C-alpha cells in the first residue's frame, strides 16, 4: 500500500508570493501523479497530471515537478482565488488510487 | 457533465444507493473509466471503486466486501451501492470520469450522504 504525505498541512502566503507544496510517496510512483484544487464546498478540480502537465484551462502560475517519491506543486504568484485545499493523487498502483491528506493554502 | 442523485440520509445497516448521469459524452467511450470517490466531512479524499464500460470493475480493498459499481450504457448512467452502512460512511460522495484508469478529470457536484437513524 502506498502512503502519501503532503506538507505542510497549512500554508499561509501573501498575494503575489510563491507557494510551494510538497507530496511524498512511500514507494516510487514514477511520474504517475496528479494534483487537484478543492475550493470550499466544491468538487476537486484537476490541475496537473503526469507530475508536470497542466490540465486544460489551468493558469500558467500553477506548475508541477518531481518524480519517483518526491513531488512539488508551485503557485508562482498567489492570487486570492487560489485559497483552497490541494491534494496529490498517485495512479501508479492501479487498480488502486490513493490521495494525499491535503495542504490548505490560506491568503495572508 | 456528471449529474448525481440519491438520498441524503440513510439508516445504519441499510444500503446507500447513488446514481450519476453522464451528459455531453458516452459512458461507453474507450478513453475513460468511471468511478466513485468519497470525502468524510472535514477530511480527505478516498477512492471507492471504478468501472470500464466493458464491465470490468475495480474496488478499494477496504470496501470491496460492501460495494458494487455498475454502468447502464443505455441510460449513460453510473451507479454505486454500499451496503451495511455505518456512521463512518457519512461523506460527500462524488462520481468522476477517469482519463484511462489514471486520474479523475471531471467530477460530479457531490452528494452529502449522512448515515443516521
Short mmCIF file of C-alpha atoms in Angstrom, two decimals, chain B:
data_model
loop_
_atom_site.label_atom_id
_atom_site.label_comp_id
_atom_site.label_asym_id
_atom_site.label_seq_id
_atom_site.Cartn_x
_atom_site.Cartn_y
_atom_site.Cartn_z
CA UNK B 1 -21.36 16.91 -17.20
CA UNK B 2 -21.88 14.47 -14.37
CA UNK B 3 -25.19 14.87 -12.54
CA UNK B 4 -25.56 12.94 -9.31
CA UNK B 5 -28.72 11.93 -7.49
CA UNK B 6 -29.65 9.88 -4.47
CA UNK B 7 -30.89 10.15 -0.91
CA UNK B 8 -29.05 12.35 1.54
CA UNK B 9 -29.98 10.26 4.57
CA UNK B 10 -29.54 6.52 5.02
CA UNK B 11 -30.20 4.48 8.16
CA UNK B 12 -27.46 2.38 9.73
CA UNK B 13 -27.21 -1.17 8.34
CA UNK B 14 -29.12 -0.17 5.19
CA UNK B 15 -27.83 0.29 1.63
CA UNK B 16 -26.61 3.56 0.19
CA UNK B 17 -27.55 3.96 -3.49
CA UNK B 18 -26.36 6.76 -5.76
CA UNK B 19 -26.60 7.38 -9.50
CA UNK B 20 -24.64 9.61 -11.83
CA UNK B 21 -25.90 10.57 -15.28
CA UNK B 22 -23.26 11.39 -17.84
CA UNK B 23 -24.14 14.03 -20.43
CA UNK B 24 -22.11 15.51 -23.26
CA UNK B 25 -20.35 12.25 -24.00
CA UNK B 26 -20.76 8.50 -24.00
CA UNK B 27 -20.13 6.35 -20.96
CA UNK B 28 -19.04 3.71 -23.48
CA UNK B 29 -16.05 5.76 -24.61
CA UNK B 30 -12.87 3.72 -24.84
CA UNK B 31 -10.85 6.60 -23.34
CA UNK B 32 -12.42 6.72 -19.93
CA UNK B 33 -13.14 4.79 -16.79
CA UNK B 34 -15.86 5.90 -14.39
CA UNK B 35 -15.52 5.97 -10.63
CA UNK B 36 -16.74 6.97 -7.21
CA UNK B 37 -14.73 8.86 -4.60
CA UNK B 38 -15.86 9.98 -1.16
CA UNK B 39 -14.85 12.61 1.37
CA UNK B 40 -15.90 12.46 5.03
CA UNK B 41 -16.74 15.88 6.48
CA UNK B 42 -13.56 17.86 7.05
CA UNK B 43 -11.34 15.03 5.79
CA UNK B 44 -9.51 13.94 2.65
CA UNK B 45 -10.48 12.01 -0.45
CA UNK B 46 -10.91 8.24 -0.61
CA UNK B 47 -11.27 6.27 -3.85
CA UNK B 48 -14.12 3.76 -3.64
CA UNK B 49 -14.44 1.98 -6.98
CA UNK B 50 -14.11 2.31 -10.74
CA UNK B 51 -15.55 0.65 -13.80
CA UNK B 52 -14.89 0.38 -17.52
CA UNK B 53 -17.81 0.26 -19.92
CA UNK B 54 -16.94 -3.35 -20.81
CA UNK B 55 -17.97 -4.35 -17.31
CA UNK B 56 -14.56 -4.58 -15.65
CA UNK B 57 -14.79 -3.42 -12.05
CA UNK B 58 -12.15 -2.32 -9.56
CA UNK B 59 -12.66 -1.80 -5.84
CA UNK B 60 -10.83 -0.32 -2.88
CA UNK B 61 -9.82 -3.41 -0.87
CA UNK B 62 -11.05 -1.79 2.32
CA UNK B 63 -14.60 -1.50 0.93
CA UNK B 64 -14.72 -4.40 -1.54
CA UNK B 65 -16.99 -6.62 0.53
CA UNK B 66 -19.72 -3.95 0.75
CA UNK B 67 -19.56 -2.09 -2.58
CA UNK B 68 -20.99 -2.61 -6.05
CA UNK B 69 -20.46 -0.31 -9.02
CA UNK B 70 -22.38 -0.65 -12.25
CA UNK B 71 -22.92 1.07 -15.58
CA UNK B 72 -26.10 1.24 -17.65
CA UNK B 73 -24.87 2.23 -21.08
CA UNK B 74 -28.39 2.63 -22.44
CA UNK B 75 -29.02 5.39 -19.90
CA UNK B 76 -25.44 6.72 -19.86
CA UNK B 77 -25.59 6.16 -16.12
CA UNK B 78 -23.18 5.08 -13.39
CA UNK B 79 -24.40 3.65 -10.09
CA UNK B 80 -22.98 2.91 -6.66
CA UNK B 81 -24.34 0.68 -3.93
CA UNK B 82 -22.76 0.45 -0.49
CA UNK B 83 -24.41 -1.93 1.93
CA UNK B 84 -24.38 -2.30 5.72
CA UNK B 85 -23.57 1.37 6.20
CA UNK B 86 -22.46 2.86 9.49
CA UNK B 87 -21.81 6.40 10.67
CA UNK B 88 -18.26 6.03 9.31
CA UNK B 89 -19.75 6.02 5.80
CA UNK B 90 -21.09 9.55 6.23
CA UNK B 91 -19.39 11.57 3.49
CA UNK B 92 -19.75 13.59 0.34
CA UNK B 93 -19.80 11.08 -2.50
CA UNK B 94 -18.50 12.12 -5.92
CA UNK B 95 -18.79 10.39 -9.24
CA UNK B 96 -15.92 11.09 -11.60
CA UNK B 97 -14.63 10.43 -15.08
CA UNK B 98 -11.14 8.98 -15.10
CA UNK B 99 -8.83 9.51 -18.04
CA UNK B 100 -7.92 5.91 -18.82
CA UNK B 101 -7.81 4.48 -15.31
CA UNK B 102 -5.46 7.15 -14.20
CA UNK B 103 -6.82 10.40 -12.77
CA UNK B 104 -10.30 11.82 -12.38
CA UNK B 105 -10.53 14.77 -14.76
CA UNK B 106 -14.22 15.62 -14.35
CA UNK B 107 -16.23 15.35 -11.17
CA UNK B 108 -19.88 15.39 -10.28
CA UNK B 109 -21.24 18.01 -7.93
CA UNK B 110 -21.10 15.69 -4.93
CA UNK B 111 -23.84 14.27 -2.74
CA UNK B 112 -23.68 14.51 1.05
CA UNK B 113 -24.90 11.21 2.47
CA UNK B 114 -25.48 11.10 6.20
CA UNK B 115 -25.87 7.75 7.95
CA UNK B 116 -28.15 8.22 10.91
CA UNK B 117 -31.27 6.72 12.42
#
